[in-house]
Short mmCIF file of C-alpha atoms in Angstrom, two decimals:
data_model
loop_
_atom_site.label_atom_id
_atom_site.label_comp_id
_atom_site.label_asym_id
_atom_site.label_seq_id
_atom_site.Cartn_x
_atom_site.Cartn_y
_atom_site.Cartn_z
CA MET P 1 135.70 108.26 128.02
CA ASP P 2 137.43 111.56 127.28
CA PHE P 3 141.08 110.62 126.78
CA SER P 4 142.36 114.21 126.61
CA LYS P 5 143.70 114.25 130.19
CA VAL P 6 145.38 110.88 129.73
CA ILE P 7 146.96 112.03 126.48
CA LYS P 8 148.23 115.18 128.18
CA VAL P 9 150.00 113.03 130.78
CA LEU P 10 151.49 110.80 128.08
CA LEU P 11 152.73 113.79 126.09
CA SER P 12 154.85 114.97 129.01
CA ALA P 13 156.33 111.52 129.76
CA LYS P 14 159.85 110.42 128.90
CA ARG P 15 159.86 106.80 130.06
CA ILE P 16 156.65 104.74 129.99
CA VAL P 17 156.30 101.18 131.24
CA ALA P 18 153.37 98.91 130.40
CA LEU P 19 152.59 96.06 132.80
CA THR P 20 150.50 93.47 130.97
CA GLY P 21 148.61 90.38 132.06
CA ALA P 22 146.40 87.67 130.64
CA GLY P 23 143.63 90.11 129.67
CA ILE P 24 145.62 91.55 126.77
CA SER P 25 146.12 88.10 125.23
CA ALA P 26 142.54 86.99 125.88
CA GLU P 27 141.55 89.23 122.95
CA SER P 28 143.80 87.10 120.75
CA GLY P 29 141.85 84.01 121.75
CA ILE P 30 144.21 82.75 124.45
CA PRO P 31 142.20 81.69 127.53
CA THR P 32 142.97 83.52 130.76
CA PHE P 33 145.04 81.81 133.41
CA ARG P 34 142.31 80.65 135.78
CA GLY P 35 138.55 80.23 136.00
CA THR P 36 135.96 79.17 133.50
CA GLY P 37 137.62 78.41 130.18
CA GLY P 38 141.04 78.90 131.74
CA LEU P 39 144.01 76.83 130.73
CA TRP P 40 144.33 75.13 134.09
CA GLU P 41 140.83 73.66 133.85
CA GLY P 42 140.93 69.89 133.99
CA TYR P 43 144.59 69.82 135.01
CA PRO P 44 145.46 69.86 138.73
CA VAL P 45 147.95 72.70 139.17
CA GLU P 46 150.33 70.64 141.26
CA LYS P 47 150.65 68.13 138.40
CA VAL P 48 151.50 70.54 135.58
CA ALA P 49 152.94 73.74 137.05
CA THR P 50 155.36 72.76 139.81
CA ILE P 51 158.85 71.31 139.74
CA GLU P 52 157.57 68.41 141.85
CA GLY P 53 154.91 67.60 139.27
CA PHE P 54 157.50 67.74 136.49
CA GLU P 55 159.89 65.44 138.32
CA ARG P 56 157.04 63.00 138.98
CA ASP P 57 155.64 62.92 135.43
CA PRO P 58 157.50 65.02 132.83
CA ALA P 59 155.48 63.49 129.97
CA LEU P 60 152.16 64.67 131.48
CA VAL P 61 153.55 68.18 131.99
CA TRP P 62 154.86 68.30 128.42
CA LYS P 63 151.53 67.06 127.02
CA PHE P 64 149.87 69.96 128.81
CA TYR P 65 152.39 72.51 127.50
CA ASP P 66 152.28 71.02 124.01
CA GLU P 67 148.53 71.68 124.04
CA ARG P 68 149.12 75.25 125.23
CA ARG P 69 151.73 75.79 122.52
CA ARG P 70 149.25 74.62 119.89
CA ASN P 71 146.65 77.09 121.16
CA ILE P 72 149.14 79.96 121.24
CA ALA P 73 150.51 79.12 117.78
CA LYS P 74 147.04 79.74 116.34
CA ALA P 75 146.80 83.15 118.02
CA ARG P 76 147.93 86.43 116.47
CA PRO P 77 149.02 89.65 118.17
CA ASN P 78 146.03 91.97 118.45
CA ARG P 79 145.77 95.74 118.10
CA ALA P 80 146.79 96.24 121.74
CA HIS P 81 150.05 94.36 121.21
CA GLU P 82 150.64 96.34 118.00
CA VAL P 83 150.10 99.73 119.67
CA LEU P 84 152.50 98.90 122.50
CA ALA P 85 155.12 98.03 119.88
CA LEU P 86 154.47 101.34 118.09
CA PHE P 87 154.96 103.25 121.35
CA GLU P 88 158.67 102.36 121.13
CA ASN P 89 158.88 104.82 118.22
CA LEU P 90 157.58 107.64 120.44
CA TYR P 91 159.11 107.02 123.87
CA ASP P 92 161.65 105.21 125.98
CA PHE P 93 159.04 102.47 126.26
CA TRP P 94 159.15 99.07 127.97
CA VAL P 95 156.74 96.18 128.42
CA ILE P 96 156.84 94.09 131.58
CA THR P 97 154.60 91.10 131.00
CA GLN P 98 153.29 88.23 133.07
CA ASN P 99 152.35 86.41 129.86
CA ILE P 100 154.41 83.55 128.45
CA ASP P 101 152.93 83.57 124.93
CA GLY P 102 155.56 85.75 123.20
CA LEU P 103 152.89 87.87 121.46
CA HIS P 104 154.54 91.17 122.43
CA SER P 105 157.71 90.21 120.56
CA ARG P 106 155.72 88.88 117.62
CA ALA P 107 153.97 92.25 117.41
CA GLY P 108 157.34 93.99 117.12
CA SER P 109 158.15 95.04 120.68
CA LYS P 110 161.89 95.00 121.36
CA ASN P 111 161.95 96.13 125.00
CA VAL P 112 160.15 93.27 126.73
CA VAL P 113 160.72 91.83 130.21
CA GLU P 114 159.05 88.41 130.50
CA LEU P 115 158.63 87.85 134.24
CA HIS P 116 157.21 84.35 133.88
CA GLY P 117 159.40 83.14 131.01
CA ASN P 118 158.42 82.14 127.48
CA ILE P 119 156.54 79.02 126.40
CA TRP P 120 158.60 78.81 123.20
CA ARG P 121 161.87 78.58 125.12
CA VAL P 122 163.18 75.38 126.69
CA LYS P 123 165.80 74.74 129.35
CA CYS P 124 167.88 71.60 129.79
CA THR P 125 167.66 70.08 133.27
CA GLU P 126 171.15 68.59 132.80
CA CYS P 127 173.45 71.13 131.09
CA GLY P 128 171.35 74.26 131.68
CA ILE P 129 171.30 75.50 128.06
CA ARG P 130 168.30 77.61 127.04
CA TYR P 131 167.04 77.90 123.48
CA TYR P 132 163.89 78.47 121.47
CA ASN P 133 161.90 75.52 120.14
CA TYR P 134 158.97 76.30 117.84
CA GLU P 135 157.91 72.74 117.01
CA VAL P 136 154.11 72.41 116.87
CA PRO P 137 153.32 69.74 117.77
CA LEU P 138 156.45 68.57 119.54
CA ARG P 139 158.10 65.66 117.73
CA GLU P 140 159.04 63.99 121.01
CA ILE P 141 157.37 64.11 124.44
CA PRO P 142 159.17 64.75 126.66
CA PRO P 143 161.72 66.52 124.41
CA LYS P 144 165.46 66.01 124.79
CA CYS P 145 168.29 68.57 124.74
CA LYS P 146 169.88 69.14 121.33
CA ARG P 147 173.30 69.51 122.98
CA CYS P 148 173.53 66.81 125.64
CA GLY P 149 170.38 64.70 125.27
CA GLY P 150 169.15 65.64 128.74
CA LEU P 151 165.52 66.18 129.69
CA LEU P 152 164.15 69.57 128.67
CA ARG P 153 161.62 71.59 130.66
CA PRO P 154 159.56 74.58 129.55
CA ASP P 155 161.47 77.78 130.39
CA VAL P 156 158.55 79.19 132.33
CA VAL P 157 158.15 80.07 135.99
CA TRP P 158 156.24 77.46 137.96
CA PHE P 159 154.57 77.90 141.33
CA GLY P 160 157.16 78.34 144.04
CA GLU P 161 159.90 79.45 141.63
CA PRO P 162 161.36 82.99 141.50
CA VAL P 163 160.31 85.16 138.57
CA TYR P 164 162.81 86.21 135.90
CA ASP P 165 164.46 89.62 135.55
CA VAL P 166 162.86 91.02 138.69
CA ASP P 167 165.74 93.49 139.23
CA LYS P 168 165.23 94.90 135.72
CA ALA P 169 161.49 95.15 136.36
CA TYR P 170 162.07 97.09 139.58
CA GLU P 171 164.62 99.38 137.92
CA LEU P 172 162.19 100.25 135.10
CA THR P 173 159.31 100.68 137.52
CA GLU P 174 161.21 103.07 139.77
CA SER P 175 162.36 105.22 136.85
CA CYS P 176 159.19 105.54 134.76
CA ASP P 177 157.00 108.64 134.51
CA VAL P 178 153.88 106.69 133.57
CA MET P 179 152.84 103.09 134.07
CA LEU P 180 150.09 101.55 131.95
CA VAL P 181 148.53 98.58 133.76
CA ILE P 182 146.74 96.48 131.15
CA GLY P 183 144.66 93.36 131.53
CA THR P 184 146.06 92.15 134.83
CA SER P 185 144.11 91.16 137.92
CA ALA P 186 147.00 92.42 140.06
CA GLN P 187 146.94 89.39 142.33
CA VAL P 188 150.22 87.64 141.50
CA TYR P 189 153.34 89.00 143.19
CA PRO P 190 155.80 90.53 142.57
CA ALA P 191 154.05 91.92 139.46
CA ALA P 192 151.12 93.06 141.57
CA TYR P 193 153.49 95.24 143.60
CA LEU P 194 154.97 97.09 140.62
CA PRO P 195 152.13 99.62 140.07
CA ARG P 196 152.21 100.65 143.74
CA LEU P 197 155.99 100.99 143.58
CA ALA P 198 155.74 103.20 140.48
CA TRP P 199 153.00 105.26 142.14
CA SER P 200 155.13 105.69 145.30
CA LYS P 201 157.96 107.08 143.12
CA GLY P 202 155.65 109.68 141.58
CA ALA P 203 154.63 107.95 138.36
CA LYS P 204 151.12 108.36 137.00
CA ILE P 205 149.18 105.08 136.89
CA ILE P 206 146.79 104.44 133.99
CA GLU P 207 144.75 101.27 134.38
CA ILE P 208 143.11 99.69 131.34
CA ASN P 209 140.78 96.89 132.39
CA PRO P 210 137.06 96.17 131.91
CA GLN P 211 136.91 95.01 135.56
CA GLU P 212 137.84 96.68 138.82
CA THR P 213 141.07 95.50 140.43
CA PRO P 214 143.01 96.40 143.59
CA ILE P 215 144.96 98.90 141.45
CA SER P 216 141.79 100.84 140.63
CA ARG P 217 141.78 102.43 144.09
CA TYR P 218 144.96 104.43 143.55
CA ALA P 219 145.27 104.65 139.76
CA ASN P 220 145.30 108.23 138.45
CA PHE P 221 143.19 107.20 135.48
CA VAL P 222 140.96 104.15 135.04
CA ILE P 223 139.82 103.17 131.55
CA ARG P 224 137.04 100.57 131.65
CA GLU P 225 137.56 99.26 128.13
CA LYS P 226 139.17 96.27 126.50
CA ALA P 227 142.83 96.83 125.73
CA THR P 228 142.42 96.80 121.93
CA LYS P 229 139.86 99.59 121.91
CA ALA P 230 141.47 101.72 124.61
CA LEU P 231 145.02 101.57 123.26
CA ASP P 232 143.94 102.19 119.68
CA GLU P 233 142.08 105.34 120.77
CA LEU P 234 144.99 106.49 122.91
CA TYR P 235 147.47 105.99 120.08
CA ARG P 236 145.32 107.85 117.57
CA GLY P 237 144.84 110.69 120.03
CA LEU P 238 148.57 110.85 120.72
CA LEU P 239 149.43 111.05 117.03
CA ARG P 240 146.98 113.92 116.57
CA ALA P 241 148.45 115.70 119.58
CA PHE P 242 152.03 115.29 118.32
CA GLN P 243 151.01 116.69 114.92
CA GLU P 244 149.43 119.73 116.54
CA GLU P 245 152.53 120.59 118.56
#
C-alpha cells in the first residue's frame, strides 16, 4: 500500500489516539480473546470471567489467571508496541487499549488508558486497595491482601462490569484529529463505539487490521497488514517526511 496519503494526514495532526485490541498482542504470542487457540478455550466463561464465578470458586479463577500471567510474562512488546511508544515523542499521543497484558507500558508508552484493567494489578475484595503483583507463578492461590489479609481478585473487567476510565476515553476520542484502530474486532462496547464517535467529531480514522471489521465501512484509510509491519512502515515514512520539512 502507498502510505503517502496516510502520512500526509498524520503530519497535520496534533492529537492522535490509538485504539488497540487483541490483534496487536497476538504478534507477541499472546492468544486472542476468543476462538481457536483463544484463552477462553476449555474454560467456561461464566466460571472464570464473572463476579459470580469468582465468588463461587476463587481458586479456579485464580488458577486460570495464573496461567494467563505465565503466558504473558513470556511475551515481549513487539515492533507495533514500540512504534506507538515512539509516537509520544512526535505528538500529543494516547493509547486506549482493550488489552490487559501491560505490553504498551512495557514498550515505553506513558499515556495509556486500560479500559479492561491490568492482569498484573490486584484488588482487595475487603479493603479495596489496588497494587501491582508480578509473582510468576503466584506463591498462593487464591492470593491474600498484603495490607488486610483479605481475598484478592484480578483488577480486570469481567463480563457485566463497567469498564475503567471510560470518561477519559471519551474525552480523548472527542478531541483527537486522527484515530488509529489497530487489531480490534470492534465488537465489544464501549470500545467499539469510540471510532464512530471520533469520526462523528471530524477525526480521520485509520484502520490497521488484516481482516475486515465493522469499522472498515467508514474508515478513511484501511491498511490490510499486521500491526508490526504497518506501523513500522508508517513510522519510517513519518520520520522521512519530518526530515524533509
